[in-house]
């Protein structure tokens, strides 16, 4: 398979051969738990973090060319990956591992989430079969080589690149003892069913899945602060974050002024080559994603509900950052994974109903609230059913160790990544 730059298809980043059924079978037969003492495992994982940082330029280039990551996002990606390695190393237990763990990771954080899953499983002493997203196997391959260079045994960490068939083969094989997955909710449901039919009872599924993340901005919010947070939450990384803002509720009293400020801020966004420091919004990952996002926006435009969009480069998988008018989150049938913001207004007396509507969708990943009334913030935060609530800031960019990340309901299972309970899920 040819891996090409989503910002410029002329740029051939590399080639990869998908793992065959025979490769999956051979990897499972060869897998061996990492039975080194906890202190030794911890030391090796810290060496991996050091190697990541030593190879920062190479990893930044891969993130930009294969995944369309902006330079700033690539820096954050490497920092988070190194933080995961060091944090889980500090929590490496003297206890029995689950056994063979399948780690299935997404393309939108091709180094950080890939590393977080693998590092936690290895910290607990498991044998890991790592299946990266089909859009970003080159980054995963480079990472695995650095794991091995640092001293992780090859039998304890094997890479199985491929499409969904590889993940399906892993999650339905009784030799697998547990699964870590980050991706869509529908895929997680299929994995859960395959595990129930084929894996041992009690095999852990650690899943971080989709969301319809909302933000409420009331009339007391500082508009400049709110607009900056909205732009960052909805459009940074071309909206391709699990935590990204999808549904904005603005109190009617301030809506016209706030939206005018938002449109002005959007005009300042630089859209283009992610390798340039002047770029604020890069490409989406592939043509299929670009088409789905564009088709969604065109449907709203035909109904006269497109409030704002920007011009974009002609070549590459670019889509316009867009603002669409809806009556509320109940209008959204699925997550649109790109730089698309849906906006609704509400009256002050309706704020409890807005929270109820958000909860009723069943997702629960991130939520933002902008208000300078403490008791209102406390009331909303106590009633909203999400994994991460952010007050008067953006709702992306959780920090390993101090802001463990993960959802509830349709958005995830179990302890949150980057938190003290996470490694325990990889233990027997």
PDB file of C-alpha atoms in Angstrom, residues 4-226:
ATOM      1  CA  UNK A   4       0.636   9.543   0.556  1.00  0.00           C
ATOM      2  CA  UNK A   5       0.607  12.971   2.159  1.00  0.00           C
ATOM      3  CA  UNK A   6      -3.021  14.100   2.724  1.00  0.00           C
ATOM      4  CA  UNK A   7      -1.968  17.693   1.987  1.00  0.00           C
ATOM      5  CA  UNK A   8      -0.219  16.767  -1.278  1.00  0.00           C
ATOM      6  CA  UNK A   9      -0.840  13.406  -2.944  1.00  0.00           C
ATOM      7  CA  UNK A  10       2.337  13.802  -5.008  1.00  0.00           C
ATOM      8  CA  UNK A  11       4.350  13.205  -1.833  1.00  0.00           C
ATOM      9  CA  UNK A  12       4.855   9.436  -1.433  1.00  0.00           C
ATOM     10  CA  UNK A  13       5.690   9.008   2.266  1.00  0.00           C
ATOM     11  CA  UNK A  14       6.346   5.276   2.095  1.00  0.00           C
ATOM     12  CA  UNK A  15       4.906   1.836   1.431  1.00  0.00           C
ATOM     13  CA  UNK A  16       3.513  -0.801   3.762  1.00  0.00           C
ATOM     14  CA  UNK A  17       2.466  -4.428   3.356  1.00  0.00           C
ATOM     15  CA  UNK A  18      -0.701  -5.352   5.247  1.00  0.00           C
ATOM     16  CA  UNK A  19      -0.429  -8.248   7.678  1.00  0.00           C
ATOM     17  CA  UNK A  20      -1.958 -11.439   6.293  1.00  0.00           C
ATOM     18  CA  UNK A  21      -3.986 -14.009   8.205  1.00  0.00           C
ATOM     19  CA  UNK A  22      -0.795 -16.028   8.384  1.00  0.00           C
ATOM     20  CA  UNK A  23       1.077 -13.081   9.873  1.00  0.00           C
ATOM     21  CA  UNK A  24      -1.592 -12.618  12.561  1.00  0.00           C
ATOM     22  CA  UNK A  25      -1.467 -16.315  13.399  1.00  0.00           C
ATOM     23  CA  UNK A  26       2.335 -16.350  13.540  1.00  0.00           C
ATOM     24  CA  UNK A  27       2.400 -13.246  15.738  1.00  0.00           C
ATOM     25  CA  UNK A  28      -0.051 -14.763  18.225  1.00  0.00           C
ATOM     26  CA  UNK A  29       1.992 -17.971  18.365  1.00  0.00           C
ATOM     27  CA  UNK A  30       5.208 -16.001  18.894  1.00  0.00           C
ATOM     28  CA  UNK A  31       3.809 -13.612  21.520  1.00  0.00           C
ATOM     29  CA  UNK A  32       5.344 -13.920  24.989  1.00  0.00           C
ATOM     30  CA  UNK A  33       4.569 -11.854  28.072  1.00  0.00           C
ATOM     31  CA  UNK A  34       7.341  -9.507  29.163  1.00  0.00           C
ATOM     32  CA  UNK A  35       8.375 -11.245  32.375  1.00  0.00           C
ATOM     33  CA  UNK A  36      11.190  -8.858  33.324  1.00  0.00           C
ATOM     34  CA  UNK A  37      10.961  -7.261  36.805  1.00  0.00           C
ATOM     35  CA  UNK A  38       8.771  -4.162  37.021  1.00  0.00           C
ATOM     36  CA  UNK A  39      11.772  -1.908  37.632  1.00  0.00           C
ATOM     37  CA  UNK A  40      13.444  -3.175  34.465  1.00  0.00           C
ATOM     38  CA  UNK A  41      10.304  -2.684  32.377  1.00  0.00           C
ATOM     39  CA  UNK A  42      10.002   0.841  33.752  1.00  0.00           C
ATOM     40  CA  UNK A  43      13.592   1.668  32.880  1.00  0.00           C
ATOM     41  CA  UNK A  44      13.153   0.414  29.301  1.00  0.00           C
ATOM     42  CA  UNK A  45       9.979   2.489  28.823  1.00  0.00           C
ATOM     43  CA  UNK A  46      11.807   5.584  30.052  1.00  0.00           C
ATOM     44  CA  UNK A  47      14.503   4.846  27.453  1.00  0.00           C
ATOM     45  CA  UNK A  48      11.797   4.727  24.778  1.00  0.00           C
ATOM     46  CA  UNK A  49      10.689   8.224  25.841  1.00  0.00           C
ATOM     47  CA  UNK A  50      14.281   9.435  25.580  1.00  0.00           C
ATOM     48  CA  UNK A  51      14.589   7.923  22.092  1.00  0.00           C
ATOM     49  CA  UNK A  52      11.340   9.550  20.989  1.00  0.00           C
ATOM     50  CA  UNK A  53      12.698  12.924  22.036  1.00  0.00           C
ATOM     51  CA  UNK A  54      16.076  12.271  20.413  1.00  0.00           C
ATOM     52  CA  UNK A  55      14.296  11.508  17.111  1.00  0.00           C
ATOM     53  CA  UNK A  56      11.872  14.442  17.347  1.00  0.00           C
ATOM     54  CA  UNK A  57      12.579  15.859  13.884  1.00  0.00           C
ATOM     55  CA  UNK A  58      11.978  12.564  12.142  1.00  0.00           C
ATOM     56  CA  UNK A  59       8.763  11.937  14.112  1.00  0.00           C
ATOM     57  CA  UNK A  60       7.493  15.478  13.429  1.00  0.00           C
ATOM     58  CA  UNK A  61       8.070  14.960   9.696  1.00  0.00           C
ATOM     59  CA  UNK A  62       6.212  11.639   9.733  1.00  0.00           C
ATOM     60  CA  UNK A  63       3.296  13.174  11.644  1.00  0.00           C
ATOM     61  CA  UNK A  64       3.052  15.995   9.112  1.00  0.00           C
ATOM     62  CA  UNK A  65       3.530  13.933   5.957  1.00  0.00           C
ATOM     63  CA  UNK A  66       1.550  10.814   6.823  1.00  0.00           C
ATOM     64  CA  UNK A  67      -1.166  12.226   9.129  1.00  0.00           C
ATOM     65  CA  UNK A  68      -1.355  15.880   8.025  1.00  0.00           C
ATOM     66  CA  UNK A  69      -0.404  17.142  11.500  1.00  0.00           C
ATOM     67  CA  UNK A  70       0.585  20.775  11.968  1.00  0.00           C
ATOM     68  CA  UNK A  71       3.967  21.430  13.565  1.00  0.00           C
ATOM     69  CA  UNK A  72       2.426  22.616  16.838  1.00  0.00           C
ATOM     70  CA  UNK A  73       0.226  19.537  16.990  1.00  0.00           C
ATOM     71  CA  UNK A  74       3.229  17.321  16.259  1.00  0.00           C
ATOM     72  CA  UNK A  75       5.109  18.852  19.182  1.00  0.00           C
ATOM     73  CA  UNK A  76       2.131  18.190  21.463  1.00  0.00           C
ATOM     74  CA  UNK A  77       1.815  14.659  20.075  1.00  0.00           C
ATOM     75  CA  UNK A  78       5.423  13.805  20.916  1.00  0.00           C
ATOM     76  CA  UNK A  79       5.166  15.380  24.374  1.00  0.00           C
ATOM     77  CA  UNK A  80       2.042  13.369  25.172  1.00  0.00           C
ATOM     78  CA  UNK A  81       3.607  10.135  23.928  1.00  0.00           C
ATOM     79  CA  UNK A  82       6.701  10.694  26.078  1.00  0.00           C
ATOM     80  CA  UNK A  83       4.494  11.597  29.063  1.00  0.00           C
ATOM     81  CA  UNK A  84       2.523   8.354  28.658  1.00  0.00           C
ATOM     82  CA  UNK A  85       5.752   6.338  28.596  1.00  0.00           C
ATOM     83  CA  UNK A  86       7.169   7.947  31.733  1.00  0.00           C
ATOM     84  CA  UNK A  87       3.856   8.035  33.603  1.00  0.00           C
ATOM     85  CA  UNK A  88       3.025   4.368  32.999  1.00  0.00           C
ATOM     86  CA  UNK A  89       6.622   3.412  33.767  1.00  0.00           C
ATOM     87  CA  UNK A  90       6.132   5.035  37.172  1.00  0.00           C
ATOM     88  CA  UNK A  91       3.055   2.807  37.672  1.00  0.00           C
ATOM     89  CA  UNK A  92       4.609  -0.476  36.466  1.00  0.00           C
ATOM     90  CA  UNK A  93       3.224  -3.122  38.849  1.00  0.00           C
ATOM     91  CA  UNK A  94       4.682  -6.228  40.447  1.00  0.00           C
ATOM     92  CA  UNK A  95       1.619  -8.256  39.479  1.00  0.00           C
ATOM     93  CA  UNK A  96       0.499 -10.726  36.827  1.00  0.00           C
ATOM     94  CA  UNK A  97      -0.369  -9.291  33.396  1.00  0.00           C
ATOM     95  CA  UNK A  98      -3.545 -10.191  31.523  1.00  0.00           C
ATOM     96  CA  UNK A  99      -1.468 -11.980  28.846  1.00  0.00           C
ATOM     97  CA  UNK A 100      -1.719 -11.204  25.132  1.00  0.00           C
ATOM     98  CA  UNK A 101      -3.192  -7.740  24.521  1.00  0.00           C
ATOM     99  CA  UNK A 102      -4.418  -6.444  21.163  1.00  0.00           C
ATOM    100  CA  UNK A 103      -3.941  -2.667  20.928  1.00  0.00           C
ATOM    101  CA  UNK A 104      -5.958  -1.043  18.113  1.00  0.00           C
ATOM    102  CA  UNK A 105      -5.245   2.668  17.705  1.00  0.00           C
ATOM    103  CA  UNK A 106      -6.565   5.545  15.522  1.00  0.00           C
ATOM    104  CA  UNK A 107      -4.943   7.807  12.934  1.00  0.00           C
ATOM    105  CA  UNK A 108      -5.799  11.142  14.555  1.00  0.00           C
ATOM    106  CA  UNK A 109      -3.167  10.683  17.291  1.00  0.00           C
ATOM    107  CA  UNK A 110      -0.947   8.203  15.457  1.00  0.00           C
ATOM    108  CA  UNK A 111       1.967   8.480  17.892  1.00  0.00           C
ATOM    109  CA  UNK A 112       0.390   9.519  21.208  1.00  0.00           C
ATOM    110  CA  UNK A 113      -2.595   7.151  21.428  1.00  0.00           C
ATOM    111  CA  UNK A 114      -0.653   4.321  19.793  1.00  0.00           C
ATOM    112  CA  UNK A 115       2.107   4.796  22.362  1.00  0.00           C
ATOM    113  CA  UNK A 116      -0.276   5.216  25.294  1.00  0.00           C
ATOM    114  CA  UNK A 117      -2.006   1.888  24.676  1.00  0.00           C
ATOM    115  CA  UNK A 118       1.218  -0.017  24.028  1.00  0.00           C
ATOM    116  CA  UNK A 119       3.117   1.552  26.936  1.00  0.00           C
ATOM    117  CA  UNK A 120       0.394   0.769  29.476  1.00  0.00           C
ATOM    118  CA  UNK A 121       0.114  -2.834  28.302  1.00  0.00           C
ATOM    119  CA  UNK A 122       3.890  -3.283  28.399  1.00  0.00           C
ATOM    120  CA  UNK A 123       4.214  -1.565  31.794  1.00  0.00           C
ATOM    121  CA  UNK A 124       1.975  -4.335  33.164  1.00  0.00           C
ATOM    122  CA  UNK A 125       4.114  -7.007  31.454  1.00  0.00           C
ATOM    123  CA  UNK A 126       1.757  -8.076  28.665  1.00  0.00           C
ATOM    124  CA  UNK A 127       2.625  -9.331  25.206  1.00  0.00           C
ATOM    125  CA  UNK A 128       1.297  -6.696  22.792  1.00  0.00           C
ATOM    126  CA  UNK A 129      -0.034  -7.102  19.261  1.00  0.00           C
ATOM    127  CA  UNK A 130      -0.300  -3.540  17.958  1.00  0.00           C
ATOM    128  CA  UNK A 131      -2.662  -2.764  15.056  1.00  0.00           C
ATOM    129  CA  UNK A 132      -2.365   0.911  14.059  1.00  0.00           C
ATOM    130  CA  UNK A 133      -4.904   2.681  11.864  1.00  0.00           C
ATOM    131  CA  UNK A 134      -4.548   1.855   8.186  1.00  0.00           C
ATOM    132  CA  UNK A 135      -3.955   5.573   7.467  1.00  0.00           C
ATOM    133  CA  UNK A 136      -0.877   5.876   9.736  1.00  0.00           C
ATOM    134  CA  UNK A 137       1.203   2.664   9.856  1.00  0.00           C
ATOM    135  CA  UNK A 138       4.558   4.325   9.080  1.00  0.00           C
ATOM    136  CA  UNK A 139       4.514   6.368  12.286  1.00  0.00           C
ATOM    137  CA  UNK A 140       3.598   3.241  14.271  1.00  0.00           C
ATOM    138  CA  UNK A 141       6.379   1.267  12.581  1.00  0.00           C
ATOM    139  CA  UNK A 142       8.974   3.864  13.521  1.00  0.00           C
ATOM    140  CA  UNK A 143       7.686   3.906  17.087  1.00  0.00           C
ATOM    141  CA  UNK A 144       7.883   0.113  17.409  1.00  0.00           C
ATOM    142  CA  UNK A 145      11.460   0.146  16.121  1.00  0.00           C
ATOM    143  CA  UNK A 146      12.330   2.613  18.886  1.00  0.00           C
ATOM    144  CA  UNK A 147      10.593   0.392  21.482  1.00  0.00           C
ATOM    145  CA  UNK A 148      12.728  -2.540  20.337  1.00  0.00           C
ATOM    146  CA  UNK A 149      15.889  -0.422  20.245  1.00  0.00           C
ATOM    147  CA  UNK A 150      15.254   0.580  23.863  1.00  0.00           C
ATOM    148  CA  UNK A 151      15.068  -3.061  24.939  1.00  0.00           C
ATOM    149  CA  UNK A 152      11.464  -4.248  24.626  1.00  0.00           C
ATOM    150  CA  UNK A 153      11.644  -7.912  23.498  1.00  0.00           C
ATOM    151  CA  UNK A 154      10.349  -8.554  19.985  1.00  0.00           C
ATOM    152  CA  UNK A 155       8.106 -11.331  21.290  1.00  0.00           C
ATOM    153  CA  UNK A 156       6.533  -8.808  23.693  1.00  0.00           C
ATOM    154  CA  UNK A 157       5.712  -6.205  21.013  1.00  0.00           C
ATOM    155  CA  UNK A 158       4.737  -7.040  17.445  1.00  0.00           C
ATOM    156  CA  UNK A 159       3.308  -4.716  14.793  1.00  0.00           C
ATOM    157  CA  UNK A 160       0.443  -5.890  12.567  1.00  0.00           C
ATOM    158  CA  UNK A 161      -0.424  -3.126  10.082  1.00  0.00           C
ATOM    159  CA  UNK A 162      -3.601  -3.458   8.091  1.00  0.00           C
ATOM    160  CA  UNK A 163      -7.218  -2.516   7.600  1.00  0.00           C
ATOM    161  CA  UNK A 164     -10.216  -3.606   9.615  1.00  0.00           C
ATOM    162  CA  UNK A 165      -9.732  -7.254   8.731  1.00  0.00           C
ATOM    163  CA  UNK A 166      -6.585  -7.435  10.865  1.00  0.00           C
ATOM    164  CA  UNK A 167      -8.344  -5.910  13.865  1.00  0.00           C
ATOM    165  CA  UNK A 168     -11.287  -8.263  13.350  1.00  0.00           C
ATOM    166  CA  UNK A 169      -8.973 -11.283  13.265  1.00  0.00           C
ATOM    167  CA  UNK A 170      -7.279 -10.224  16.498  1.00  0.00           C
ATOM    168  CA  UNK A 171     -10.441  -9.451  18.450  1.00  0.00           C
ATOM    169  CA  UNK A 172     -12.046 -12.768  17.472  1.00  0.00           C
ATOM    170  CA  UNK A 173      -9.060 -14.995  18.301  1.00  0.00           C
ATOM    171  CA  UNK A 174      -9.335 -16.905  21.604  1.00  0.00           C
ATOM    172  CA  UNK A 175      -5.565 -16.583  22.094  1.00  0.00           C
ATOM    173  CA  UNK A 176      -6.081 -12.849  22.736  1.00  0.00           C
ATOM    174  CA  UNK A 177      -6.677 -12.099  26.415  1.00  0.00           C
ATOM    175  CA  UNK A 178      -7.679  -8.413  26.238  1.00  0.00           C
ATOM    176  CA  UNK A 179      -8.281  -5.527  23.828  1.00  0.00           C
ATOM    177  CA  UNK A 180      -7.510  -1.797  23.988  1.00  0.00           C
ATOM    178  CA  UNK A 181      -9.335   0.175  21.300  1.00  0.00           C
ATOM    179  CA  UNK A 182      -9.710   3.826  20.359  1.00  0.00           C
ATOM    180  CA  UNK A 183     -12.076   4.666  17.515  1.00  0.00           C
ATOM    181  CA  UNK A 184     -15.735   4.745  16.579  1.00  0.00           C
ATOM    182  CA  UNK A 185     -18.573   3.586  18.806  1.00  0.00           C
ATOM    183  CA  UNK A 186     -20.007   1.229  16.159  1.00  0.00           C
ATOM    184  CA  UNK A 187     -16.636  -0.486  15.733  1.00  0.00           C
ATOM    185  CA  UNK A 188     -16.338  -0.836  19.504  1.00  0.00           C
ATOM    186  CA  UNK A 189     -19.709  -2.571  19.592  1.00  0.00           C
ATOM    187  CA  UNK A 190     -18.554  -5.055  16.938  1.00  0.00           C
ATOM    188  CA  UNK A 191     -15.365  -5.697  18.901  1.00  0.00           C
ATOM    189  CA  UNK A 192     -17.358  -6.258  22.083  1.00  0.00           C
ATOM    190  CA  UNK A 193     -19.576  -8.804  20.301  1.00  0.00           C
ATOM    191  CA  UNK A 194     -16.581 -10.630  18.793  1.00  0.00           C
ATOM    192  CA  UNK A 195     -14.877 -10.771  22.182  1.00  0.00           C
ATOM    193  CA  UNK A 196     -18.032 -12.103  23.844  1.00  0.00           C
ATOM    194  CA  UNK A 197     -18.267 -14.885  21.258  1.00  0.00           C
ATOM    195  CA  UNK A 198     -14.606 -15.886  21.146  1.00  0.00           C
ATOM    196  CA  UNK A 199     -12.483 -14.645  24.069  1.00  0.00           C
ATOM    197  CA  UNK A 200     -12.390 -15.942  27.618  1.00  0.00           C
ATOM    198  CA  UNK A 201     -15.100 -14.586  29.948  1.00  0.00           C
ATOM    199  CA  UNK A 202     -13.900 -11.442  31.679  1.00  0.00           C
ATOM    200  CA  UNK A 203     -11.378 -10.493  28.985  1.00  0.00           C
ATOM    201  CA  UNK A 204     -11.005  -6.708  29.416  1.00  0.00           C
ATOM    202  CA  UNK A 205     -12.136  -4.287  26.728  1.00  0.00           C
ATOM    203  CA  UNK A 206     -10.641  -0.829  27.236  1.00  0.00           C
ATOM    204  CA  UNK A 207     -12.439   1.427  24.764  1.00  0.00           C
ATOM    205  CA  UNK A 208     -12.361   5.160  24.057  1.00  0.00           C
ATOM    206  CA  UNK A 209     -14.941   5.895  21.403  1.00  0.00           C
ATOM    207  CA  UNK A 210     -16.870   8.690  19.685  1.00  0.00           C
ATOM    208  CA  UNK A 211     -18.654  11.730  20.993  1.00  0.00           C
ATOM    209  CA  UNK A 212     -20.961  14.652  20.287  1.00  0.00           C
ATOM    210  CA  UNK A 213     -19.070  17.104  22.456  1.00  0.00           C
ATOM    211  CA  UNK A 214     -20.928  20.254  23.459  1.00  0.00           C
ATOM    212  CA  UNK A 215     -20.120  23.656  24.937  1.00  0.00           C
ATOM    213  CA  UNK A 216     -22.444  26.118  26.685  1.00  0.00           C
ATOM    214  CA  UNK A 217     -21.629  29.838  26.628  1.00  0.00           C
ATOM    215  CA  UNK A 218     -23.870  31.953  28.864  1.00  0.00           C
ATOM    216  CA  UNK A 219     -24.381  35.722  28.883  1.00  0.00           C
ATOM    217  CA  UNK A 220     -21.765  36.301  31.611  1.00  0.00           C
ATOM    218  CA  UNK A 221     -18.921  34.674  29.657  1.00  0.00           C
ATOM    219  CA  UNK A 222     -15.956  36.776  28.598  1.00  0.00           C
ATOM    220  CA  UNK A 223     -16.535  36.790  24.807  1.00  0.00           C
ATOM    221  CA  UNK A 224     -12.883  37.085  23.774  1.00  0.00           C
ATOM    222  CA  UNK A 225     -11.994  34.094  25.933  1.00  0.00           C
ATOM    223  CA  UNK A 226     -14.977  32.088  24.707  1.00  0.00           C
TER     224      UNK A 226
END
